[in-house]
Coordinates of C-alpha atoms and ligand atoms in Angstrom, one line a residue:
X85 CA 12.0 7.3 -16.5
X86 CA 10.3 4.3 -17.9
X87 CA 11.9 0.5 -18.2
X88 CA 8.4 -0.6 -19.2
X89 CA 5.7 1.4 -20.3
X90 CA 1.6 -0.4 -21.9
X91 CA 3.8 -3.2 -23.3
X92 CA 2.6 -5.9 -23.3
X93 CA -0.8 -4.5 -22.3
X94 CA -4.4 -5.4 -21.5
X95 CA -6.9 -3.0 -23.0
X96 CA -8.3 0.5 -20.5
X97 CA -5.0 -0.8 -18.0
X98 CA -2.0 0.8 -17.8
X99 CA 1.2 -0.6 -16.7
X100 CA 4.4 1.1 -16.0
X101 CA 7.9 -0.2 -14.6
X102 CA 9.8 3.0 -13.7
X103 CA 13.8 3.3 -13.6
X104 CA 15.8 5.2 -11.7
X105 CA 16.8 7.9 -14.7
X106 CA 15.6 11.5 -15.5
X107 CA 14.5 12.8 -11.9
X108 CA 15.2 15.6 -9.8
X109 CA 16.9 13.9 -6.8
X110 CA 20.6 13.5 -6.0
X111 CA 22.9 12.0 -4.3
X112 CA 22.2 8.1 -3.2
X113 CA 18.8 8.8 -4.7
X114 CA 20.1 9.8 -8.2
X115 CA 17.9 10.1 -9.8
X116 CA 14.4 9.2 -10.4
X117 CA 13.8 8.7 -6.6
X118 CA 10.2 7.7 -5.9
X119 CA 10.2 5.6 -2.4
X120 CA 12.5 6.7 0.5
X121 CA 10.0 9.7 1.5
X122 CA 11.4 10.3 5.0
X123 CA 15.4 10.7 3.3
X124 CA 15.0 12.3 0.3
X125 CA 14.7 16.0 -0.2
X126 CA 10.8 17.1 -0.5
X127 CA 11.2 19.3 -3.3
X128 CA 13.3 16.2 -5.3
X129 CA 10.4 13.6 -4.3
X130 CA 7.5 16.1 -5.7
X131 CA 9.2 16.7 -8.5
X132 CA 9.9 13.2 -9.7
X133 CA 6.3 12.5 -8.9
X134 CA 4.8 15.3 -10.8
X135 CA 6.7 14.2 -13.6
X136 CA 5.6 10.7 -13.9
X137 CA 1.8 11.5 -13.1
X138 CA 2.3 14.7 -16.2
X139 CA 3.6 12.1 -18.6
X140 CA 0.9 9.4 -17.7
X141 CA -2.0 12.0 -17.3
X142 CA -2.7 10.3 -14.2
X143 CA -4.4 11.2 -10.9
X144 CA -2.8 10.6 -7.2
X145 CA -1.1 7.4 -6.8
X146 CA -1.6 5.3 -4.3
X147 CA 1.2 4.1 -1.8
X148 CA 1.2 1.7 1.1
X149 CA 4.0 1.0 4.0
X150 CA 5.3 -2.1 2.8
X151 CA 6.6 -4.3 5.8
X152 CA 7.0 -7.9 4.1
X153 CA 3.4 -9.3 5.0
X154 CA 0.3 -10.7 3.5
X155 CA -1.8 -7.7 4.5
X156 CA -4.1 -6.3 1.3
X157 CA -5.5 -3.0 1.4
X158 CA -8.4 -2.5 -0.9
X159 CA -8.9 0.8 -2.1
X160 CA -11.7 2.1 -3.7
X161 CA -12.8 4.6 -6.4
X162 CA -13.7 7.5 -3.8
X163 CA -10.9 7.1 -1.3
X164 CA -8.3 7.1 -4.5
X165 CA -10.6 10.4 -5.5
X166 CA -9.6 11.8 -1.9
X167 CA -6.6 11.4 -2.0
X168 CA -4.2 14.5 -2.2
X169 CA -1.3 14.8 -4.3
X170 CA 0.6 14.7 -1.5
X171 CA -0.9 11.6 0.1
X172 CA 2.0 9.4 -0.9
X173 CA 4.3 11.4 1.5
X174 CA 2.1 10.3 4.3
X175 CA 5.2 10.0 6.7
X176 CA 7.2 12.7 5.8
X177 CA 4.8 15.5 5.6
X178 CA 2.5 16.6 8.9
X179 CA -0.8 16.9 8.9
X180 CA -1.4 13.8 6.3
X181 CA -2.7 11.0 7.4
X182 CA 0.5 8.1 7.6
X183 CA 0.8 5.4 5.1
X184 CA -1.0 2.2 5.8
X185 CA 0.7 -1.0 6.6
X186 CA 0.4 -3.8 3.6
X187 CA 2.2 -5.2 0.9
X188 CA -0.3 -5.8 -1.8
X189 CA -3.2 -3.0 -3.2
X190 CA -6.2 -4.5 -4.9
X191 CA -8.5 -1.6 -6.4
X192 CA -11.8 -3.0 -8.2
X193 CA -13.8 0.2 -9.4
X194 CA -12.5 3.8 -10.7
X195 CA -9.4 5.4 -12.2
X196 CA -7.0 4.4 -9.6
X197 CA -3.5 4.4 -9.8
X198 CA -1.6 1.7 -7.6
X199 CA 2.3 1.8 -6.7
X200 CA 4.5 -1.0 -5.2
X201 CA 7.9 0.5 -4.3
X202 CA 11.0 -1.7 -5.2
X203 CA 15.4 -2.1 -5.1
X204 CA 15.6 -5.5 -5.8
X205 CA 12.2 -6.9 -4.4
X206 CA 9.7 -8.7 -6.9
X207 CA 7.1 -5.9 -8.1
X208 CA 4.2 -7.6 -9.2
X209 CA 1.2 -6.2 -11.4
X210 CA -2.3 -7.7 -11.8
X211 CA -5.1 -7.1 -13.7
X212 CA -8.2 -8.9 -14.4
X213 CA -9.1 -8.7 -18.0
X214 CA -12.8 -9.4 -17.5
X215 CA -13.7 -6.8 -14.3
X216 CA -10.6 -4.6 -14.8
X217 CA -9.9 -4.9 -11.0
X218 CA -6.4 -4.0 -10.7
X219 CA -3.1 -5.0 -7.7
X220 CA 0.1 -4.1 -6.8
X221 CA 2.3 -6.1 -4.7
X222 CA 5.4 -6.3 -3.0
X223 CA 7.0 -9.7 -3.3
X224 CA 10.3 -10.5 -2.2
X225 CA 11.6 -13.9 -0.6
X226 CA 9.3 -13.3 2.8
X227 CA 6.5 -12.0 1.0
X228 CA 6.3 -14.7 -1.6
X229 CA 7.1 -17.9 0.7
X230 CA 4.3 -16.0 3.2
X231 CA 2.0 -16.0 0.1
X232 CA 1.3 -12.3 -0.7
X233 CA 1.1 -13.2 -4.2
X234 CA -1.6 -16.0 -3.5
X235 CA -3.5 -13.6 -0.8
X236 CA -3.7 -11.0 -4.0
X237 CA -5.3 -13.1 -6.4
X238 CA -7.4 -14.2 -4.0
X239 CA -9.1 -10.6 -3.2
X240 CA -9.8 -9.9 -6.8
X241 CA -10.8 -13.7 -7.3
X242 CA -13.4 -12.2 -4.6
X243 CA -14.4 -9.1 -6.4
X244 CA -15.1 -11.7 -9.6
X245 CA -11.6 -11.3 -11.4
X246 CA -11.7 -14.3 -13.9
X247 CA -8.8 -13.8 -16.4
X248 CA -5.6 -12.3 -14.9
X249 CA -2.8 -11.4 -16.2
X250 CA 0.5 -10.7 -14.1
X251 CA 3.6 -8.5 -15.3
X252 CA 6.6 -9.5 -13.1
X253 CA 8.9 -6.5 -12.9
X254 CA 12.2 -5.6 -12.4
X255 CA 14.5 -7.4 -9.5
X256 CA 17.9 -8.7 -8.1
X257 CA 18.3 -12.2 -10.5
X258 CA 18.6 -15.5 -9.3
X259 CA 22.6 -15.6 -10.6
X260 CA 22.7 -12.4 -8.3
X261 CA 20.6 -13.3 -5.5
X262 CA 23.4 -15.2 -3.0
X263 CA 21.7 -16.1 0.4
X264 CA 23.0 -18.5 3.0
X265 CA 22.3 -22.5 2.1
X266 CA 20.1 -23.4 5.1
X267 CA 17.7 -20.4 4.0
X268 CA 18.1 -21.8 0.5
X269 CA 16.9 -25.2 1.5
X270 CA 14.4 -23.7 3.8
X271 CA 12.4 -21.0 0.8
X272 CA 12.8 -24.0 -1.6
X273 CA 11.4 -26.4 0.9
X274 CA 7.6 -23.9 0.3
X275 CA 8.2 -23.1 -3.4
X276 CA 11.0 -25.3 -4.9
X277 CA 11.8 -23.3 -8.4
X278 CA 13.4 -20.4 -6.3
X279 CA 16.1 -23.0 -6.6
X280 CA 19.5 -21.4 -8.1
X281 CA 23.2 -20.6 -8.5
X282 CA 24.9 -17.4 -8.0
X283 CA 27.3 -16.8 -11.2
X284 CA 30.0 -17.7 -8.8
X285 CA 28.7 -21.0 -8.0
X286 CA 26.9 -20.5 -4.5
X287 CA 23.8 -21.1 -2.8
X288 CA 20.9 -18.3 -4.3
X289 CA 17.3 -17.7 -4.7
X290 CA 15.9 -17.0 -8.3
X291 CA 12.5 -14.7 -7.2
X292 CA 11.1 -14.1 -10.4
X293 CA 10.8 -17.7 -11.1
X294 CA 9.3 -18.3 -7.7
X295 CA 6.7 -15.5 -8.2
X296 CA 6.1 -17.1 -11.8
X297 CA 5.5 -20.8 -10.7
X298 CA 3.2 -19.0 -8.0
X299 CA 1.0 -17.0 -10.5
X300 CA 0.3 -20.0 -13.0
X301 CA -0.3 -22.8 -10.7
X302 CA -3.2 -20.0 -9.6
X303 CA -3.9 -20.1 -13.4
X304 CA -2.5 -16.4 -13.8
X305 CA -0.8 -15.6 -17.4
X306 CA 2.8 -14.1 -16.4
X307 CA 4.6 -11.6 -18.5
X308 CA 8.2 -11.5 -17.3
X309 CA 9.5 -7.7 -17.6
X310 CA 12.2 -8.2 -15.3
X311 CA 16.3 -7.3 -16.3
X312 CA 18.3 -7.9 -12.9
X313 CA 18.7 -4.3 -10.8
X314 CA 21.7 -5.4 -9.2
X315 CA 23.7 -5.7 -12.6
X316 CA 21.6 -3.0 -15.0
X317 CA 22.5 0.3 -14.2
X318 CA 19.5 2.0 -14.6
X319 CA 18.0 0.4 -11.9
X320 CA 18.0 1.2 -8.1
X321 CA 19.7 -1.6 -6.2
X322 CA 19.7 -2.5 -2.3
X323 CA 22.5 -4.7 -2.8
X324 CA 24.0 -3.6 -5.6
X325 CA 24.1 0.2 -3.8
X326 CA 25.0 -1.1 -0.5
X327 CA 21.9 -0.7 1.0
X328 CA 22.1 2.9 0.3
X329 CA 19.7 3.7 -2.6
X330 CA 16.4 4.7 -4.0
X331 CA 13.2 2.9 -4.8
X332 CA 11.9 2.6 -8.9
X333 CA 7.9 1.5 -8.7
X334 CA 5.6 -1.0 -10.7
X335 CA 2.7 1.6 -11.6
X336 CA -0.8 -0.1 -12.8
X337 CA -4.0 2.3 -13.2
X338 CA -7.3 2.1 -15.1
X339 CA -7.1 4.6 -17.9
X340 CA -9.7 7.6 -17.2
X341 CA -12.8 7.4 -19.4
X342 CA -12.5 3.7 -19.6
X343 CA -13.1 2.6 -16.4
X344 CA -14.2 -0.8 -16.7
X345 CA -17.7 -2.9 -16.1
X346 CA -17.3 -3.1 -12.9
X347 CA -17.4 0.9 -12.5
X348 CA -20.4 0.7 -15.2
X349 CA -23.9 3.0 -14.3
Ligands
LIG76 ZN1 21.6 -10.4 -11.5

């Protein structure tokens, strides 16, 4: 269930990296499932999520449409209270409201739980050790040269974050990663250290070291949590799979009765 679970963690955060082991659904989805809500089967996606919120003792998670942007949804304390248990299967189930469109969730106040929904993208988890605002973002090669992760840290730099600290997840590595050279010289033209070599010697992009260099030249501390899905098995990969696959999640909450200052009074 878990690749990474509170290690290394920041005090009243949790952090989880999920894998794709000990769920409910089958098939391509095998089997800890937790993205894909319009393909999977409904009974298989509730399960798997009542699982992980039962072992974390956590409340609804929140989930946005990721579409490869810059867009930041804050959410706060009361809409995260609102939320239904099913409000992650937004666009699977009628009647509930459909997902919003963004790639990064910044939540400053309340016991919140934030999800970014991965298969060989950059999953990115941010907390601020001072205010205890929290992010989850979605970072793969057009997110990250379109500055998502510099759009995040901005939000919570707004909200008064002062010390972050970043965990980069799981994702495809850069001896993995082969793209064509022209968009090689083109993503290192914005961010040069996504420079790299594909274990058979062509043209790739390492993303991990790209959203590193990003986070401390913004004077974030990085934690690097991130085997390669394409070549660990326990992983759900888009490549690796053939484009036919499930999604594991970066999960970061507040932990309930330690809600941080900024939820203080
Ligand atoms: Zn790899």
């Amino acid at each position: 269930m878990f690749a990474y679970l509170n290690e290394p963690g920041v005090e009243g955060i949790g952090i989880a990296f999920t894998d794709r082991l000990g769920g409910a659904s089958r098939g391509q989805f095998t089997s800890f499932n937790l993205g894909h809500t319009d393909e999977d089967e409904l009974s298989a996606l509730r399960t798997n999520m009542h699982r992980l919120r039962e072992r974390l003792g956590i409340g609804p998670v929140c989930v946005v449409k990721q579409v490869h942007g810059t867009t930041i949804r804050t959410i706060d304390a009361g809409a995260a209270l609102a939320a239904s248990e099913d409000a992650w299967l937004g666009d699977r189930v009628e009647g509930l409201a459909p997902l919003a469109r963004a790639d990064a969730q910044v939540s400053t106040s309340g016991a919140v739980a934030l999800a970014v929904r991965v298969a060989d993208c950059v999953p990115v988890l941010l907390a601020d050790e001072a205010t205890h605002a929290i992010a989850a973002v979605h970072a793969g090669r057009v997110g990250l040269l379109s500055g998502v992760l510099q759009a995040a840290v901005g939000a919570m730099r707004a909200h008064g974050a002062r010390t972050l600290v970043a965990w980069v997840g799981p994702h495809i590595c850069g001896r993995c990663y082969e793209v064509p050279a022209a968009m090689q010289e083109q993503a290192c033209a914005v961010i040069p250290a996504l420079r790299a070599t594909t274990s058979w010697g062509t043209p790739s992009l390492d993303l991990g070291a790209g959203a590193q260099d990003v986070l401390e030249r913004e004077a974030v501390q990085v934690h690097r949590l991130d085997p390669c899905t394409r070549t660990d098995a326990r992983f759900f990969s888009h490549r690796g799979d053939h484009g036919r696959t499930g999604n594991q999640i970066g999960l970061i909450w507040r932990v309930a009765g330690h809600v941080g200052p900024a939820a203080a009074g």
